[in-house]
CSV table of C-alpha atoms and ligand atoms in Angstrom, one decimal:
chain,number,residue,atom,x,y,z
A,1,MET,CA,63.8,-24.6,15.8
A,2,VAL,CA,61.4,-26.6,17.4
A,3,CYS,CA,59.0,-27.3,15.0
A,4,GLY,CA,55.5,-28.7,15.6
A,5,LEU,CA,55.9,-29.1,19.4
A,6,LYS,CA,52.8,-31.2,20.7
A,7,LYS,CA,51.9,-32.7,23.5
A,8,TRP,CA,54.5,-35.0,24.9
A,9,VAL,CA,56.6,-34.6,22.0
A,10,PHE,CA,60.2,-33.0,21.8
A,11,TYR,CA,63.3,-32.5,20.1
A,12,SER,CA,66.5,-34.3,20.9
A,13,LYS,CA,69.3,-31.7,21.1
A,14,ILE,CA,71.8,-34.5,19.6
A,15,ASN,CA,69.8,-35.2,16.8
A,16,TYR,CA,69.7,-31.9,16.3
A,17,ARG,CA,73.3,-31.5,16.3
A,18,SER,CA,73.3,-34.5,14.0
A,19,GLY,CA,71.1,-32.4,11.8
A,20,LYS,CA,68.4,-35.1,11.9
A,21,LYS,CA,65.0,-34.2,13.4
A,22,HIS,CA,64.3,-36.7,15.8
A,23,ILE,CA,60.8,-36.5,17.9
A,24,MET,CA,60.7,-38.0,21.0
A,25,ASP,CA,57.3,-39.7,22.7
A,26,LEU,CA,57.6,-39.1,26.4
A,27,LYS,CA,55.0,-41.5,26.7
A,28,GLN,CA,57.0,-44.0,25.1
A,29,LEU,CA,59.7,-43.2,27.0
A,30,LYS,CA,58.2,-44.2,30.3
A,31,LYS,CA,57.0,-47.2,28.7
A,32,ASP,CA,60.0,-48.3,27.8
A,33,ALA,CA,61.8,-47.7,30.9
A,34,GLU,CA,59.1,-49.6,32.8
A,35,ILE,CA,59.4,-52.5,30.9
A,36,GLY,CA,63.5,-52.4,31.1
A,37,ILE,CA,63.4,-52.4,34.8
A,38,SER,CA,60.9,-55.4,35.3
A,39,LEU,CA,63.3,-57.3,33.5
A,40,ILE,CA,66.4,-56.4,35.3
A,41,LYS,CA,67.8,-58.9,37.7
A,42,ASN,CA,71.2,-57.6,39.0
A,43,THR,CA,72.5,-54.4,40.3
A,44,SER,CA,74.6,-53.7,37.5
A,45,ASP,CA,72.0,-53.9,34.9
A,46,LEU,CA,70.3,-51.4,37.4
A,47,GLU,CA,72.8,-49.0,37.2
A,48,LYS,CA,72.8,-49.3,33.3
A,49,TRP,CA,69.1,-48.7,33.4
A,50,ARG,CA,69.8,-45.5,35.8
A,51,ILE,CA,72.5,-44.3,33.5
A,52,LYS,CA,70.4,-44.4,30.9
A,53,TYR,CA,67.1,-43.1,32.0
A,54,LEU,CA,68.4,-40.8,34.7
A,55,GLY,CA,72.0,-40.1,34.1
A,56,ARG,CA,73.4,-36.8,33.0
A,57,LYS,CA,73.1,-37.7,28.9
A,58,SER,CA,69.8,-39.4,29.2
A,59,VAL,CA,67.1,-38.7,26.9
A,60,LEU,CA,65.4,-37.2,29.5
A,61,SER,CA,68.1,-35.2,30.5
A,62,LEU,CA,68.5,-33.8,26.9
A,63,PHE,CA,64.8,-33.2,27.0
A,64,PHE,CA,65.7,-30.6,29.7
A,65,ASN,CA,68.3,-29.0,28.2
A,66,SER,CA,66.3,-28.5,25.1
A,67,LEU,CA,63.4,-26.5,27.1
A,68,SER,CA,65.7,-23.6,26.6
A,69,GLU,CA,64.4,-23.2,23.4
A,70,LEU,CA,60.8,-23.0,24.0
A,71,SER,CA,58.5,-20.2,24.8
A,72,LEU,CA,57.9,-19.3,28.7
A,73,LYS,CA,54.7,-21.0,29.0
A,74,GLU,CA,55.7,-23.9,26.8
A,75,LYS,CA,58.5,-24.5,28.9
A,76,LYS,CA,56.6,-24.5,32.1
A,77,LYS,CA,54.1,-27.1,30.7
A,78,GLN,CA,56.9,-29.5,29.4
A,79,GLY,CA,59.0,-29.0,32.5
A,80,GLN,CA,56.6,-30.1,34.8
A,81,LYS,CA,55.9,-33.3,32.8
A,82,ALA,CA,59.2,-34.2,32.1
A,83,ASN,CA,59.9,-33.7,36.0
A,84,ALA,CA,56.8,-35.8,36.8
A,85,ILE,CA,58.6,-38.9,34.5
A,86,ARG,CA,61.6,-38.0,36.3
A,87,GLN,CA,60.1,-38.2,39.8
A,88,LEU,CA,58.6,-42.0,38.6
A,89,PHE,CA,62.1,-43.0,37.2
A,90,SER,CA,63.7,-42.4,40.4
A,91,SER,CA,61.1,-44.0,42.3
A,92,LEU,CA,61.3,-46.9,40.4
A,93,TYR,CA,64.8,-47.4,40.6
A,94,LYS,CA,65.0,-47.2,44.4
A,95,LYS,CA,62.1,-49.7,44.4
A,96,ARG,CA,64.1,-52.0,42.2
A,97,LYS,CA,67.6,-51.5,44.0
A,98,ASN,CA,65.4,-52.0,47.3
A,99,ASP,CA,63.8,-55.5,46.1
A,100,LEU,CA,67.1,-56.8,44.8
A,101,GLU,CA,69.1,-55.8,47.9
A,102,SER,CA,66.4,-57.7,50.1
A,103,ASN,CA,66.6,-60.8,47.8
A,104,LEU,CA,70.5,-60.8,48.5
A,105,SER,CA,69.8,-61.0,52.0
A,106,PHE,CA,67.4,-63.4,51.8
A,107,SER,CA,69.5,-65.7,49.8
A,108,SER,CA,72.3,-65.5,51.9
A,109,ASN,CA,70.2,-66.7,54.9
A,110,PHE,CA,71.4,-64.1,57.0
A,111,ILE,CA,69.7,-64.7,60.9
A,112,ASP,CA,70.7,-61.7,63.0
A,113,ILE,CA,71.0,-63.9,66.1
A,114,THR,CA,71.7,-60.9,68.4
A,115,GLN,CA,68.1,-59.9,67.9
A,116,PRO,CA,66.0,-60.5,71.0
A,117,GLY,CA,63.5,-63.2,71.2
A,118,GLU,CA,60.0,-62.3,70.9
A,119,LYS,CA,58.3,-62.2,74.6
A,120,ILE,CA,56.1,-64.9,75.7
A,121,ARG,CA,53.2,-63.5,77.8
A,122,GLN,CA,52.1,-65.3,80.7
A,123,GLY,CA,48.5,-66.1,81.3
A,124,HIS,CA,46.9,-66.3,84.5
A,125,LEU,CA,44.4,-67.8,86.3
A,126,HIS,CA,40.7,-66.7,85.9
A,127,PRO,CA,39.7,-65.3,89.1
A,128,LEU,CA,36.6,-67.7,89.8
A,129,THR,CA,39.0,-70.4,89.0
A,130,SER,CA,41.7,-69.3,92.0
A,131,THR,CA,38.6,-68.5,94.3
A,132,LEU,CA,37.5,-72.5,93.4
A,133,SER,CA,41.2,-73.8,94.5
A,134,ASP,CA,41.4,-71.4,97.1
A,135,ILE,CA,38.2,-72.8,98.8
A,136,THR,CA,38.7,-76.4,97.5
A,137,ASN,CA,42.5,-76.2,99.3
A,138,SER,CA,40.8,-75.0,102.6
A,139,PHE,CA,38.4,-77.7,102.8
A,140,GLN,CA,41.0,-80.8,102.0
A,141,LYS,CA,43.2,-79.3,105.0
A,142,MET,CA,40.5,-80.2,107.3
A,143,GLY,CA,40.1,-83.4,105.6
A,144,PHE,CA,37.5,-83.2,103.1
A,145,SER,CA,37.7,-85.4,99.6
A,146,ILE,CA,36.8,-83.5,96.5
A,147,ILE,CA,33.9,-85.5,94.3
A,148,GLU,CA,32.4,-84.3,91.1
A,149,GLY,CA,28.9,-84.8,89.6
A,150,PRO,CA,26.8,-84.5,86.5
A,151,GLU,CA,26.1,-81.0,85.4
A,152,ILE,CA,22.9,-82.8,83.4
A,153,GLU,CA,20.6,-84.2,86.1
A,154,THR,CA,17.6,-86.1,86.7
A,155,GLU,CA,14.6,-84.5,88.0
A,156,TYR,CA,14.8,-87.4,90.8
A,157,TYR,CA,17.8,-86.5,92.1
A,158,ASN,CA,17.8,-82.6,91.5
A,159,PHE,CA,14.5,-82.5,93.2
A,160,ASP,CA,12.6,-86.0,94.3
A,161,ALA,CA,15.4,-87.0,96.3
A,162,LEU,CA,15.8,-84.1,97.8
A,163,ASN,CA,12.2,-83.9,99.2
A,164,ILE,CA,11.0,-81.4,96.7
A,165,PRO,CA,8.3,-83.5,94.8
A,166,ALA,CA,6.6,-82.0,91.7
A,167,GLY,CA,4.0,-79.3,93.0
A,168,HIS,CA,6.3,-78.8,96.1
A,169,PRO,CA,6.5,-75.0,96.4
A,170,ALA,CA,10.2,-75.0,96.8
A,171,ARG,CA,10.2,-75.8,93.2
A,172,GLU,CA,9.8,-72.0,92.7
A,173,MET,CA,12.9,-71.2,94.3
A,174,PHE,CA,14.8,-72.9,91.5
A,175,ASP,CA,14.0,-71.6,87.8
A,176,THR,CA,15.0,-74.7,85.9
A,177,LEU,CA,16.1,-75.2,82.5
A,178,TRP,CA,14.7,-78.5,81.5
A,179,LEU,CA,16.2,-80.6,78.7
A,180,ARG,CA,13.8,-82.4,76.0
A,181,SER,CA,13.9,-85.9,76.2
A,182,ASN,CA,12.1,-89.3,74.7
A,183,ASN,CA,13.1,-91.1,77.9
A,184,LYS,CA,10.5,-91.3,80.9
A,185,ASP,CA,12.9,-89.7,83.1
A,186,LYS,CA,13.1,-86.0,83.0
A,187,PHE,CA,16.6,-84.4,82.5
A,188,LEU,CA,17.8,-80.7,83.7
A,189,LEU,CA,20.5,-78.5,84.0
A,190,ARG,CA,21.4,-79.2,87.8
A,191,THR,CA,19.6,-76.0,89.7
A,192,HIS,CA,22.5,-76.8,93.0
A,193,THR,CA,25.1,-78.8,93.6
A,194,SER,CA,22.6,-80.4,96.5
A,195,PRO,CA,21.8,-83.8,93.9
A,196,MET,CA,25.4,-85.0,94.9
A,197,GLN,CA,24.5,-85.5,98.3
A,198,VAL,CA,21.7,-88.6,97.3
A,199,ARG,CA,24.3,-89.7,94.6
A,200,PHE,CA,27.0,-90.4,96.9
A,201,MET,CA,25.3,-91.3,99.8
A,202,GLU,CA,23.8,-94.0,97.8
A,203,THR,CA,27.2,-95.8,97.0
A,204,ASN,CA,29.1,-95.0,100.2
A,205,GLN,CA,28.8,-95.1,104.1
A,206,PRO,CA,29.7,-93.2,107.0
A,207,PRO,CA,31.8,-91.6,108.2
A,208,PHE,CA,32.6,-89.3,105.1
A,209,ARG,CA,33.4,-85.5,104.3
A,210,ILE,CA,33.1,-84.8,100.9
A,211,ILE,CA,33.0,-81.1,99.0
A,212,VAL,CA,31.4,-81.1,95.7
A,213,PRO,CA,32.6,-77.7,93.5
A,214,GLY,CA,30.7,-77.7,90.3
A,215,LYS,CA,28.9,-75.4,87.9
A,216,CYS,CA,25.1,-74.7,88.2
A,217,PHE,CA,22.5,-73.5,86.2
A,218,ARG,CA,19.0,-71.4,86.5
A,219,TYR,CA,16.8,-69.9,84.0
A,220,GLU,CA,16.7,-66.6,85.2
A,221,ALA,CA,16.8,-63.0,84.3
A,222,THR,CA,20.5,-61.9,84.7
A,223,ASP,CA,21.6,-58.6,86.5
A,224,ALA,CA,24.3,-57.4,88.4
A,225,SER,CA,23.8,-60.3,90.9
A,226,HIS,CA,22.0,-62.9,89.0
A,227,GLU,CA,23.7,-64.9,86.1
A,228,ILE,CA,22.0,-68.3,84.4
A,229,GLN,CA,25.3,-70.3,85.4
A,230,PHE,CA,27.1,-69.7,88.4
A,231,HIS,CA,28.8,-72.2,91.0
A,232,GLN,CA,28.5,-73.9,94.1
A,233,ILE,CA,30.5,-75.7,96.2
A,234,GLU,CA,28.3,-78.7,97.9
A,235,GLY,CA,29.6,-79.9,101.5
A,236,LEU,CA,28.3,-83.1,103.2
A,237,MET,CA,29.7,-84.7,106.3
A,238,VAL,CA,28.1,-87.6,107.6
A,239,GLY,CA,29.4,-89.6,110.9
A,240,GLU,CA,28.3,-90.3,114.5
A,241,ASN,CA,27.6,-87.0,116.9
A,242,ILE,CA,28.0,-84.5,114.3
A,243,SER,CA,26.3,-81.2,115.0
A,244,LEU,CA,25.8,-78.2,113.6
A,245,SER,CA,28.5,-76.8,116.2
A,246,ASN,CA,30.9,-78.9,114.2
A,247,PHE,CA,29.8,-77.2,110.8
A,248,LYS,CA,29.9,-73.8,112.7
A,249,ALA,CA,33.8,-74.3,113.6
A,250,ILE,CA,34.8,-75.4,110.2
A,251,ILE,CA,33.0,-72.8,108.3
A,252,GLU,CA,34.6,-70.1,110.8
A,253,GLU,CA,38.2,-72.0,109.6
A,254,VAL,CA,37.7,-71.8,106.0
A,255,VAL,CA,36.1,-68.5,106.0
A,256,LYS,CA,39.4,-67.1,108.1
A,257,ASP,CA,41.7,-68.8,105.6
A,258,ILE,CA,40.3,-67.8,102.5
A,259,PHE,CA,39.8,-63.9,103.3
A,260,LYS,CA,43.4,-64.3,105.5
A,261,HIS,CA,41.8,-62.3,108.6
A,262,LYS,CA,39.0,-62.9,111.2
A,263,VAL,CA,35.6,-63.0,109.9
A,264,LEU,CA,32.2,-62.8,111.9
A,265,VAL,CA,30.0,-66.0,111.0
A,266,ARG,CA,26.3,-65.8,111.5
A,267,PHE,CA,23.4,-68.4,111.2
A,268,ARG,CA,20.0,-67.4,110.4
A,269,PRO,CA,16.7,-69.8,110.5
A,270,SER,CA,16.1,-70.7,106.7
A,271,TYR,CA,14.1,-73.5,105.0
A,272,PHE,CA,15.3,-76.4,102.8
A,273,PRO,CA,13.4,-79.3,102.6
A,274,PHE,CA,16.4,-81.7,102.2
A,275,VAL,CA,17.9,-80.3,105.8
A,276,SER,CA,16.1,-79.9,109.2
A,277,PRO,CA,17.1,-77.3,110.6
A,278,GLY,CA,17.8,-75.1,107.7
A,279,VAL,CA,20.1,-72.2,108.0
A,280,GLU,CA,21.5,-69.3,106.0
A,281,VAL,CA,25.2,-68.6,106.6
A,282,ASP,CA,26.1,-64.6,106.7
A,283,ILE,CA,29.9,-63.4,107.2
A,284,LYS,CA,31.3,-59.9,108.3
A,285,LEU,CA,34.7,-59.0,107.2
A,286,LYS,CA,35.9,-57.3,110.5
A,287,GLN,CA,38.6,-54.9,108.0
A,288,LYS,CA,37.1,-52.2,106.1
A,289,GLY,CA,37.5,-52.7,102.7
A,290,ARG,CA,37.2,-50.8,99.3
A,291,SER,CA,33.9,-52.2,97.8
A,292,LYS,CA,30.7,-50.8,98.6
A,293,ILE,CA,29.3,-54.4,99.9
A,294,GLN,CA,32.2,-54.0,102.6
A,295,ASP,CA,32.2,-50.4,103.5
A,296,ALA,CA,28.4,-50.9,104.1
A,297,ASN,CA,30.0,-53.5,106.7
A,298,GLU,CA,26.8,-55.5,106.2
A,299,TRP,CA,26.3,-59.0,107.1
A,300,LEU,CA,26.7,-61.0,103.7
A,301,GLU,CA,24.8,-64.4,102.9
A,302,ILE,CA,27.5,-66.9,101.6
A,303,MET,CA,25.6,-70.3,101.5
A,304,GLY,CA,22.3,-72.3,102.5
A,305,ALA,CA,23.2,-75.1,105.0
A,306,GLY,CA,21.4,-77.6,107.6
A,307,MET,CA,21.6,-80.7,109.3
A,308,VAL,CA,20.7,-83.5,106.6
A,309,HIS,CA,17.0,-84.5,106.8
A,310,PRO,CA,16.3,-88.2,108.1
A,311,ASP,CA,14.3,-88.7,104.8
A,312,LEU,CA,17.5,-88.8,102.8
A,313,PHE,CA,19.6,-91.3,105.1
A,314,LYS,CA,16.1,-93.2,104.4
A,315,ARG,CA,16.5,-93.0,101.0
A,316,VAL,CA,19.9,-94.4,100.6
A,317,GLY,CA,19.2,-96.7,103.3
A,318,TYR,CA,21.4,-96.3,105.8
A,319,VAL,CA,20.7,-97.8,109.4
A,320,THR,CA,18.1,-95.5,111.3
A,321,ASN,CA,19.0,-93.0,114.0
A,322,ARG,CA,22.5,-93.9,113.7
A,323,TRP,CA,24.1,-91.2,111.5
A,324,GLN,CA,23.8,-87.2,112.0
A,325,GLY,CA,25.2,-85.0,109.2
A,326,PHE,CA,25.6,-81.3,107.9
A,327,ALA,CA,25.4,-80.1,104.1
A,328,PHE,CA,25.9,-76.7,102.9
A,329,GLY,CA,25.5,-75.0,99.2
A,330,LEU,CA,28.3,-72.2,99.2
A,331,GLY,CA,28.0,-69.8,96.3
A,332,VAL,CA,31.7,-69.2,94.9
A,333,GLU,CA,30.6,-66.1,93.0
A,334,ARG,CA,29.9,-64.6,96.2
A,335,ILE,CA,32.8,-65.2,97.9
A,336,ALA,CA,35.0,-64.0,94.8
A,337,MET,CA,33.2,-60.7,94.6
A,338,ILE,CA,33.5,-60.2,98.3
A,339,LYS,CA,37.7,-61.0,98.0
A,340,TYR,CA,38.1,-59.3,95.1
A,341,HIS,CA,35.4,-56.3,95.4
A,342,ILE,CA,33.7,-57.2,92.3
A,343,ASP,CA,30.1,-55.3,92.2
A,344,ASP,CA,28.4,-57.5,89.1
A,345,ILE,CA,28.2,-61.2,88.6
A,346,ARG,CA,28.2,-60.8,84.9
A,347,LEU,CA,31.8,-60.0,84.6
A,348,PHE,CA,32.7,-63.4,85.5
A,349,PHE,CA,31.8,-64.5,82.3
A,350,SER,CA,31.8,-61.5,79.9
A,351,SER,CA,35.5,-62.6,78.9
A,352,ASP,CA,36.1,-58.9,79.0
A,353,ILE,CA,39.9,-58.8,78.8
A,354,ARG,CA,40.4,-55.6,80.8
A,355,PHE,CA,38.3,-57.1,83.6
A,356,LEU,CA,40.4,-60.1,83.5
A,357,GLU,CA,43.9,-58.6,83.4
A,358,GLN,CA,43.6,-57.1,86.7
A,359,PHE,CA,43.7,-60.2,88.1
B,1,LIG,N1,21.0,-76.0,97.5
B,1,LIG,C1,20.7,-75.3,98.1
B,1,LIG,C2,20.5,-73.7,96.9
B,1,LIG,O1,21.1,-74.0,96.0
B,1,LIG,C3,21.6,-75.0,99.1
B,1,LIG,C4,21.9,-75.6,100.5
B,1,LIG,C5,22.8,-76.8,100.4
B,1,LIG,C6,20.9,-75.7,101.6
B,1,LIG,C7,22.7,-77.5,101.3
B,1,LIG,C8,21.2,-76.3,102.5
B,1,LIG,C9,22.0,-77.7,102.2
B,1,LIG,O2,19.9,-73.3,97.4
């Protein structure tokens, strides 16, 4: 009955019944179906396609029916091939149906107003920014004004005007990032905020009290306590009869305000060419904290300070012997590290979201 059944070729039963020998190529069938479905633009045409290619009387069904007339081996082989085609057709059909239906919902411009909106994640301040503003707020409460200065400085304001001429050993404390310039002035990235002492006094008369928060730079190898960039808050208070005890009282108040509890403050003698006498200020937190630094319950250095050197007053043209003042340079990262129990300064600028999300 089945003559010359080759690969992908079979007898159609209908045609057999009608007496005509008809050989159907499955490859051709597949091609026709694919072209046919690609041209379909609506669901009723799609239904017609389904009947034609997947219906009970489809060519494919007839092929399956005709399989009974084959040998067992051939039946299996042809059956598998036809099955693959049937699976292909039904997935083509499902896909086209989906496409047509989603086009439909597009064209009707449907908006589901009951869908919840997208949540906007709220950001927050960087731990350094909030520490900076805590500190500046504290000083403002005590009558200090906030002044800003340039990050690119001249050699004069960063060093010479502060009694640190070229060759002075104190320059070694400040590993400097020098900038290239064609000018006779040498430019650098300020290594501290102290240049603003002279800049401010040149154009202002005492009495005054100012703080200068800002970024500083040093050409240093980085480690857990050193960064190439960091922040300082410079302070300068000049008036009549200003003494180191005024300074101590103010610092005690500020530190208590920042850490929200009593803090011990200690002065150690130190040397900075632009102050006399010079001190370093240490604090000790009374409450036991979680960090290693705090658990050690040691004195922690937070700033350099001292009484403004008379040379600086002379340099800016103030009347001799009339004014006295104190100056200090507070390390902002140091305060933030103590406050938030951070043990590596490099975390501040690493942009690691896992670190930043904790604040
Ligand atoms: N500028 C000094 C430093 O960076 C600190 C300081 C400021 C010391 C003001 C005395 C007075 O080390």
